Amino acid sequence: MTTTTRGFATIQQRDLVNQIADMLTEALLKGEFAPGMHLAEAQLARDFGVSRAPVREAARLLESRGMLVSQPRRGFFVRTFNAAELDDVYDLRLCLERHAVRLLAGKLTAEMEASLDAQLETMRRVARDGTAVQQIEEDVAFHRMLCEFSGNQRLVRVFDELCHEMRFCILLIGQLYDDPTQVAESHQPVMDALRTRDPDACEAAIDYHIGIAQQRVVEMFRERETS
Amino acid sequence: MTTTTRGFATIQQRDLVNQIADMLTEALLKGEFAPGMHLAEAQLARDFGVSRAPVREAARLLESRGMLVSQPRRGFFVRTFNAAELDDVYDLRLCLERHAVRLLAGKLTAEMEASLDAQLETMRRVARDGTAVQQIEEDVAFHRMLCEFSGNQRLVRVFDELCHEMRFCILLIGQLYDDPTQVAESHQPVMDALRTRDPDACEAAIDYHIGIAQQRVVEMFRERETS
DNA sequence: CATCCTCAAACTGTCGACACTCGACAGTCG
DNA sequence: CGACTGTCGAGTGTCGACAGTTTGAGGATG
């Protein structure tokens, strides 16, 4: 209710928790908090100009997303990842998307195909004139579509959770792609495989695609770790 | 139940939040709250003899476990499942365990084998003289071992989440098995397949095993739905 | 008889306050 | 000199209160 720190006082009456969670997320992704760092509720509350209650809830939310961890009576800490954990995340993601494309192969409609094609087009666009963050977002969006179109909503939820963690790690290592055009083009084989409607071909394509990404990201993360 | 290494009783100072979460979970599994029912924070706080803050946190915890859902400014409601959602949960579980046994096939150690065999034995025991709840718990424990031994900790976490939901649904439909001895025996083929170390055989065995359970549970749930 | 409006009760979101715990640091005693 | 103890500040866990919102009952209206 008190004044915001800056001019953008868009009606705060609506859901402080989500706003705080978003701001915290952004700060985390920007690397403003060092991994393992302790986040004091009172301090954050002062920074945001609110009481501790919504801060606490927002922190719990981020905890459930795996971006923070909490210890009883000690509070919240920025989640630390090691390369092995990141590898697990990618491994699980591969497991999910494999399943998704197999399901999708048997039910791909013209609308889905059009949506995916459109998304590929978007990716090509941001590859030319988009920020690294945008490129990652559109990349994720394509994969999320695959999960959504699989028809298993529960799978999408888990995928979203994993995405939070992957984003977190990717933003930590800085940039992901050295040639942005690859972002879009590396997805084309997946799209082509889907069009064949052959589950095995789809699985192979996604296997290859994610395997590459996994190798790259985990490797870069491992390098960052030893510095 | 849990004893400290020195034999002292565990100090009952664990936060209220966890205690409340446990009680709420128990109440939910006992079916004391109807699906879709609104849970008023103040009322629960009175019931537990605490303030709303810990109740709120406990509720958020259960929300993250998928047992409650919340709507802004309206509060918490008991999660309702429909057969399709439950089917999704089983589908995803199958996806996870398939992956787990494939990984496990390539790394099964003698210790793991012994643990799994021991768990099968426990299952046989509770099949004879255990409650339905115990039988389910030991059943789950076996599958959890498969996930743990796969080596992917992140996978285990997702499995745990799914388990909460499956337990919830299973307890809703009352009893799961009509012949308790099947509980243990239906797992034997999975164990046998693992011993061959053949990923394909393992996948096939778990496919069959979970497929049966899925069919059964979802079917029973669907019946309950239309009543 | 159905519909809309009013209003009070109930409830959630948020706040500030207090008690208790944890960790650090310094002082004390062997 | 080292181990133990008391104290202090920082921070979390919990509480009661207030304000604004939602809900549902009941009356007014067409």
XYZ file of C-alpha atoms (C1' of nucleotides) in Angstrom:
514
model
C 0.000 0.000 0.000
C 2.879 2.316 0.653
C 4.578 4.010 -2.239
C 6.501 1.978 -4.710
C 10.153 2.663 -4.968
C 9.737 4.030 -8.460
C 7.179 5.619 -10.675
C 5.493 2.557 -12.044
C 2.807 2.273 -9.459
C 0.543 -0.030 -11.380
C -2.199 -1.040 -9.043
C -0.472 -3.117 -6.462
C -3.615 -4.203 -4.809
C -3.600 -7.288 -6.977
C -1.625 -10.161 -5.746
C 1.575 -8.948 -4.248
C 2.833 -12.488 -3.980
C 2.988 -13.040 -7.715
C 4.565 -9.683 -8.343
C 7.206 -10.343 -5.743
C 7.778 -13.823 -7.078
C 8.230 -12.393 -10.561
C 10.656 -9.762 -9.363
C 12.614 -12.280 -7.379
C 12.691 -14.606 -10.351
C 13.940 -11.844 -12.575
C 16.607 -10.885 -10.073
C 17.680 -14.491 -9.770
C 17.871 -14.933 -13.518
C 19.871 -11.757 -13.794
C 22.282 -13.243 -11.345
C 21.775 -10.487 -8.811
C 21.874 -13.026 -6.032
C 24.862 -15.287 -5.741
C 24.141 -19.028 -5.620
C 23.902 -20.202 -2.047
C 23.291 -16.711 -0.780
C 20.967 -16.209 2.149
C 17.850 -14.167 1.448
C 16.555 -12.406 4.539
C 12.807 -11.957 4.542
C 12.880 -8.663 6.390
C 15.432 -7.204 4.031
C 13.485 -8.241 0.948
C 10.312 -6.915 2.532
C 11.982 -3.549 3.027
C 13.300 -3.577 -0.534
C 9.869 -4.275 -1.966
C 8.129 -1.967 0.473
C 5.813 -4.665 1.807
C 5.559 -6.794 4.903
C 7.206 -10.145 5.354
C 4.093 -12.223 4.752
C 3.881 -11.880 0.964
C 7.648 -12.133 0.662
C 7.554 -15.358 2.547
C 4.856 -16.780 0.332
C 6.671 -15.740 -2.798
C 9.821 -17.385 -1.508
C 7.921 -20.603 -0.844
C 6.640 -20.449 -4.384
C 10.147 -20.163 -5.746
C 11.166 -22.963 -3.456
C 8.538 -25.206 -4.989
C 9.969 -24.246 -8.363
C 13.395 -25.318 -7.225
C 14.987 -21.889 -7.415
C 15.322 -21.441 -3.679
C 15.834 -23.870 -0.850
C 14.877 -23.345 2.751
C 16.252 -24.581 6.025
C 14.118 -24.519 9.167
C 14.819 -21.495 11.298
C 17.492 -20.357 8.893
C 15.443 -19.130 6.024
C 15.808 -19.158 2.274
C 18.909 -19.621 0.193
C 19.532 -19.310 -3.503
C 19.527 -22.747 -5.018
C 22.892 -24.030 -6.107
C 23.155 -26.338 -9.065
C 25.990 -28.614 -9.877
C 26.589 -30.108 -13.292
C 25.247 -33.495 -12.223
C 21.920 -32.018 -11.160
C 21.646 -30.117 -14.383
C 22.402 -33.304 -16.244
C 19.559 -34.999 -14.361
C 17.214 -32.217 -15.364
C 18.085 -32.631 -19.016
C 17.848 -36.368 -18.747
C 14.371 -36.081 -17.326
C 13.407 -33.544 -19.902
C 14.495 -35.905 -22.617
C 12.374 -38.608 -21.038
C 9.330 -36.341 -21.067
C 9.709 -35.029 -24.573
C 10.403 -38.437 -25.989
C 7.092 -39.527 -24.543
C 5.417 -36.368 -25.782
C 6.515 -36.705 -29.392
C 5.606 -40.380 -29.471
C 2.119 -39.507 -28.335
C 2.003 -36.557 -30.654
C 3.051 -38.611 -33.663
C -0.220 -40.470 -33.428
C -2.469 -37.463 -33.154
C -0.880 -34.553 -34.955
C -3.580 -32.378 -36.491
C -3.272 -29.753 -39.167
C -3.771 -27.029 -36.577
C -0.975 -28.355 -34.435
C 1.280 -28.575 -37.423
C 0.491 -24.985 -38.339
C 1.171 -23.792 -34.797
C 4.491 -25.539 -34.671
C 5.470 -24.194 -38.072
C 4.518 -20.722 -36.958
C 6.617 -21.131 -33.862
C 9.578 -22.183 -35.976
C 9.064 -19.028 -37.994
C 9.047 -16.947 -34.821
C 12.250 -18.604 -33.773
C 13.868 -17.718 -37.073
C 12.789 -14.139 -36.596
C 14.198 -13.736 -33.094
C 17.331 -15.511 -34.254
C 17.876 -12.558 -36.570
C 16.779 -9.659 -34.429
C 16.041 -10.824 -30.904
C 17.860 -10.893 -27.616
C 19.415 -14.042 -26.228
C 16.648 -14.210 -23.645
C 13.972 -14.005 -26.335
C 15.686 -16.750 -28.292
C 15.637 -19.014 -25.281
C 12.001 -18.198 -24.596
C 10.895 -19.055 -28.110
C 12.984 -22.192 -28.015
C 11.256 -23.244 -24.824
C 7.890 -22.307 -26.278
C 8.360 -24.743 -29.147
C 9.167 -27.593 -26.829
C 6.317 -26.652 -24.560
C 3.986 -26.933 -27.526
C 5.179 -30.454 -28.133
C 4.244 -31.292 -24.547
C 0.910 -29.543 -24.733
C -0.061 -31.202 -27.962
C 0.794 -34.578 -26.493
C -2.431 -34.189 -24.550
C -0.980 -34.953 -21.146
C -1.471 -31.872 -19.022
C 0.390 -33.311 -16.091
C 3.407 -33.766 -18.276
C 3.250 -30.106 -19.231
C 3.352 -29.120 -15.582
C 6.497 -31.091 -14.961
C 8.016 -29.716 -18.119
C 7.356 -26.206 -16.853
C 9.078 -27.002 -13.592
C 12.113 -28.292 -15.399
C 12.118 -25.235 -17.606
C 12.422 -22.958 -14.631
C 15.503 -24.817 -13.578
C 17.021 -24.975 -17.034
C 16.429 -21.293 -17.607
C 18.065 -20.605 -14.281
C 21.169 -22.562 -15.220
C 21.334 -21.265 -18.768
C 21.133 -17.685 -17.636
C 23.885 -18.454 -15.165
C 26.249 -19.582 -17.880
C 25.468 -16.474 -19.878
C 24.900 -17.192 -23.520
C 23.773 -20.450 -24.952
C 24.145 -20.313 -28.687
C 27.098 -18.973 -30.576
C 25.237 -19.135 -33.864
C 21.657 -17.986 -33.246
C 20.406 -19.273 -36.576
C 20.965 -22.769 -35.301
C 18.323 -22.167 -32.670
C 15.580 -22.491 -35.203
C 17.235 -24.797 -37.685
C 18.083 -27.473 -35.138
C 14.357 -27.874 -34.583
C 13.536 -28.463 -38.198
C 14.437 -32.179 -38.112
C 12.044 -32.662 -35.215
C 9.305 -30.998 -37.190
C 10.110 -33.115 -40.240
C 9.987 -36.276 -38.182
C 6.612 -35.320 -36.752
C 5.236 -34.925 -40.228
C 6.103 -38.536 -40.972
C 3.880 -39.536 -38.030
C 6.394 -42.235 -37.214
C 6.904 -42.450 -33.439
C 10.350 -43.984 -33.763
C 11.525 -41.290 -36.136
C 10.150 -38.641 -33.796
C 11.853 -40.140 -30.824
C 15.143 -40.336 -32.687
C 14.879 -36.718 -33.770
C 14.109 -35.385 -30.318
C 16.770 -37.632 -28.852
C 19.359 -36.124 -31.094
C 18.136 -32.591 -30.652
C 18.023 -32.635 -26.865
C 21.143 -34.727 -26.592
C 23.096 -31.989 -28.329
C 21.667 -29.308 -26.104
C 22.293 -31.361 -22.991
C 25.892 -31.986 -23.921
C 26.475 -28.341 -24.691
C 24.774 -26.849 -21.670
C 26.123 -29.291 -19.132
C 29.606 -28.880 -20.554
C 29.431 -25.108 -20.365
C 28.046 -25.333 -16.869
C 30.830 -27.625 -15.809
C 33.384 -25.149 -17.114
C 31.750 -22.329 -15.202
C 31.814 -24.486 -12.109
C 35.589 -24.845 -12.184
C 36.361 -21.173 -12.174
C 9.100 -44.565 14.393
C 12.050 -42.248 14.030
C 14.611 -42.428 16.762
C 17.724 -40.373 17.059
C 21.059 -42.085 16.931
C 21.362 -41.918 20.696
C 17.900 -43.161 21.440
C 16.416 -39.882 22.588
C 12.918 -39.225 21.491
C 12.773 -36.830 18.602
C 12.115 -33.380 19.869
C 8.592 -32.359 19.133
C 9.645 -28.943 18.088
C 9.192 -29.472 14.413
C 7.392 -26.595 12.994
C 3.740 -26.289 13.134
C 3.598 -26.102 9.389
C 4.728 -29.668 8.886
C 2.526 -31.002 11.622
C -0.472 -29.236 10.180
C 0.416 -30.394 6.690
C 0.590 -33.967 7.950
C -2.732 -33.733 9.710
C -4.369 -32.177 6.707
C -2.903 -34.854 4.481
C -4.191 -37.561 6.738
C -7.615 -35.998 6.849
C -7.646 -35.703 3.084
C -6.615 -39.311 2.592
C -9.260 -40.403 5.025
C -11.767 -38.588 2.890
C -12.832 -36.266 5.681
C -13.004 -33.419 3.223
C -15.173 -33.787 0.180
C -13.487 -33.151 -3.158
C -13.965 -29.583 -4.244
C -14.770 -28.483 -0.712
C -13.659 -25.079 0.418
C -11.184 -25.018 3.277
C -11.387 -21.845 5.312
C -8.094 -20.834 6.844
C -9.646 -19.344 9.949
C -11.736 -22.426 10.577
C -8.755 -24.749 10.254
C -6.713 -22.440 12.453
C -9.367 -22.698 15.128
C -9.519 -26.466 14.748
C -5.778 -26.808 15.151
C -5.553 -24.163 17.827
C -3.052 -22.050 15.937
C -3.112 -18.858 13.945
C -3.766 -18.610 10.244
C -0.160 -18.148 9.207
C 1.049 -21.729 9.644
C -2.228 -23.072 8.285
C -1.742 -20.988 5.198
C 1.756 -22.256 4.672
C 0.722 -25.835 5.168
C -2.037 -25.357 2.649
C 0.420 -23.934 0.135
C 2.570 -26.964 0.694
C -0.316 -29.280 -0.071
C -1.111 -27.155 -3.062
C 2.376 -27.717 -4.419
C 1.762 -31.399 -3.928
C -1.391 -31.179 -5.953
C -3.779 -32.086 -3.164
C -5.286 -28.641 -2.840
C -5.872 -25.902 -5.335
C -6.184 -22.217 -4.592
C -8.015 -19.379 -6.250
C -7.036 -15.779 -5.594
C -9.158 -14.177 -2.928
C -11.228 -17.312 -2.632
C -8.888 -19.574 -0.776
C -8.114 -23.259 -0.868
C -10.208 -26.091 -2.199
C -9.792 -29.831 -2.060
C -8.394 -30.960 -5.373
C -10.820 -32.772 -7.569
C -9.601 -35.437 -9.904
C -11.366 -36.722 -12.924
C -10.530 -39.974 -14.599
C -8.696 -38.223 -17.427
C -6.352 -36.467 -15.023
C -5.668 -39.671 -13.180
C -4.971 -41.309 -16.503
C -2.462 -38.564 -17.259
C -0.754 -39.169 -13.934
C -0.380 -42.859 -14.677
C 0.756 -42.144 -18.178
C 3.463 -39.871 -16.876
C 4.417 -42.338 -14.223
C 4.839 -44.981 -16.865
C 7.047 -42.612 -18.802
C 9.243 -42.058 -15.750
C 9.541 -45.650 -14.707
C 10.254 -46.811 -18.194
C 13.154 -44.451 -18.247
C 14.210 -45.503 -14.772
C 14.340 -49.219 -15.508
C 16.166 -48.648 -18.762
C 18.818 -46.720 -16.900
C 18.801 -49.226 -14.093
C 19.250 -52.158 -16.444
C 22.677 -50.875 -17.296
C 23.869 -50.294 -13.754
C 22.143 -52.776 -11.470
C 24.483 -53.745 -8.656
C 24.260 -56.687 -6.304
C 23.246 -54.366 -3.480
C 20.422 -52.933 -5.495
C 19.262 -56.378 -6.438
C 19.281 -57.416 -2.804
C 17.333 -54.336 -1.756
C 14.713 -54.908 -4.387
C 14.422 -58.578 -3.476
C 14.041 -57.625 0.169
C 11.330 -55.183 -0.745
C 9.503 -57.887 -2.680
C 9.690 -60.015 0.446
C 8.254 -57.208 2.533
C 5.455 -56.885 0.048
C 4.690 -60.583 0.349
C 4.568 -60.223 4.100
C 2.174 -57.289 4.159
C 0.102 -59.047 1.527
C -0.535 -61.725 4.139
C -0.933 -59.681 7.284
C -0.949 -56.004 6.487
C -3.561 -53.343 5.972
C -4.529 -52.095 2.555
C -2.699 -48.863 3.263
C 0.482 -50.735 4.149
C 0.224 -52.752 0.986
C 0.008 -49.618 -1.079
C 2.918 -48.066 0.764
C 5.192 -51.047 0.161
C 4.073 -51.182 -3.425
C 5.025 -47.554 -3.857
C 8.305 -48.144 -2.029
C 9.338 -50.748 -4.586
C 8.698 -48.445 -7.491
C 10.421 -45.617 -5.704
C 13.489 -47.793 -5.377
C 13.506 -48.303 -9.110
C 13.560 -44.556 -9.553
C 16.210 -44.010 -6.915
C 18.476 -46.670 -8.321
C 18.168 -45.131 -11.746
C 20.461 -42.462 -10.378
C 18.374 -39.500 -11.457
C 17.363 -37.655 -8.298
C 15.201 -35.195 -10.139
C 13.192 -38.071 -11.508
C 12.619 -39.316 -7.983
C 11.213 -35.960 -6.976
C 8.676 -36.002 -9.752
C 7.811 -39.572 -8.947
C 7.116 -38.554 -5.362
C 4.809 -35.820 -6.537
C 2.890 -38.230 -8.701
C 2.687 -40.660 -5.814
C 0.936 -38.134 -3.643
C -1.691 -37.769 -6.291
C -2.046 -41.480 -6.960
C -2.334 -42.237 -3.274
C -4.993 -39.593 -3.004
C -7.026 -41.114 -5.801
C -6.511 -44.680 -4.683
C -7.621 -43.909 -1.175
C -10.654 -42.237 -2.653
C -11.737 -45.343 -4.480
C -11.299 -47.382 -1.336
C -9.512 -50.608 -1.947
C -7.203 -51.338 -4.787
C -6.523 -55.037 -4.883
C -9.056 -57.780 -4.487
C -6.335 -60.395 -4.218
C -3.516 -58.985 -2.053
C -1.051 -61.693 -3.021
C -0.997 -60.243 -6.506
C 0.504 -57.085 -5.090
C 3.840 -58.742 -4.653
C 3.654 -61.310 -7.426
C 2.857 -58.830 -10.144
C 6.223 -57.230 -9.442
C 8.186 -60.407 -9.876
C 8.336 -60.184 -13.673
C 9.826 -56.712 -13.386
C 12.457 -58.062 -11.055
C 13.179 -60.948 -13.386
C 13.546 -58.614 -16.322
C 15.979 -56.441 -14.402
C 18.136 -59.448 -13.721
C 18.522 -59.997 -17.447
C 19.976 -56.478 -17.711
C 18.160 -56.107 -20.975
C 16.687 -52.597 -21.241
C 14.023 -53.664 -23.704
C 12.888 -56.533 -21.512
C 12.774 -54.206 -18.512
C 10.751 -51.663 -20.380
C 8.321 -54.300 -21.548
C 7.890 -55.664 -18.042
C 7.251 -52.289 -16.455
C 4.984 -51.367 -19.346
C 2.846 -54.375 -18.692
C 2.909 -53.997 -14.943
C 1.931 -50.345 -14.852
C -0.456 -50.724 -17.748
C -2.488 -53.197 -15.724
C -2.539 -50.959 -12.680
C -3.459 -47.931 -14.750
C -6.326 -49.725 -16.427
C -7.615 -51.007 -13.110
C -7.337 -47.807 -11.121
C -8.648 -45.501 -13.786
C -11.529 -47.855 -14.436
C -12.467 -48.008 -10.764
C -12.132 -44.284 -10.509
C -14.388 -43.779 -13.479
C -17.027 -45.950 -11.883
C -16.840 -43.993 -8.671
C -17.179 -40.819 -10.680
C -20.512 -41.816 -12.128
C -22.226 -42.335 -8.835
C -42.328 -16.531 -10.307
C -37.891 -15.133 -11.895
C -34.484 -11.436 -11.528
C -32.009 -7.898 -9.660
C -30.336 -5.328 -5.731
C -28.802 -4.652 -1.018
C -26.390 -5.792 2.774
C -24.239 -8.288 6.308
C -21.382 -12.136 7.432
C -17.381 -14.661 6.301
C -13.110 -14.851 4.391
C -8.611 -13.697 2.329
C -4.516 -10.611 1.759
C -1.543 -7.947 4.244
C 0.514 -5.778 8.134
C 3.209 -4.864 12.409
C 4.647 -7.021 16.731
C 6.643 -10.357 19.758
C 8.942 -14.644 21.266
C 12.205 -17.827 20.426
C 16.243 -19.713 18.043
C 20.731 -19.614 15.901
C 25.427 -18.108 15.244
C 29.172 -15.069 16.490
C 31.997 -13.105 19.743
C 34.064 -12.128 23.764
C 35.053 -13.210 28.435
C 36.123 -16.849 31.973
C 38.138 -20.746 33.887
C 41.026 -24.651 33.894
C 46.721 -21.547 25.416
C 42.400 -23.937 24.677
C 37.730 -25.197 25.815
C 33.560 -23.695 27.744
C 29.906 -20.290 28.760
C 27.202 -16.101 28.697
C 25.600 -12.427 25.933
C 24.037 -9.975 21.916
C 22.325 -9.078 17.373
C 20.031 -10.901 13.436
C 16.368 -13.471 11.663
C 12.563 -16.800 11.531
C 8.055 -18.675 13.344
C 3.836 -17.326 14.921
C 0.215 -14.326 16.330
C -3.769 -11.042 16.362
C -5.747 -7.202 13.806
C -7.491 -4.537 9.964
C -9.082 -3.598 5.297
C -11.031 -4.902 1.125
C -13.449 -8.655 -1.362
C -16.524 -12.443 -2.106
C -20.659 -14.896 -1.052
C -25.188 -15.890 -0.010
C -29.569 -14.696 1.986
C -33.429 -12.048 1.720
C -36.177 -8.361 0.179
C -37.693 -5.427 -3.655
C -39.116 -5.247 -8.450
C -40.715 -6.372 -12.955
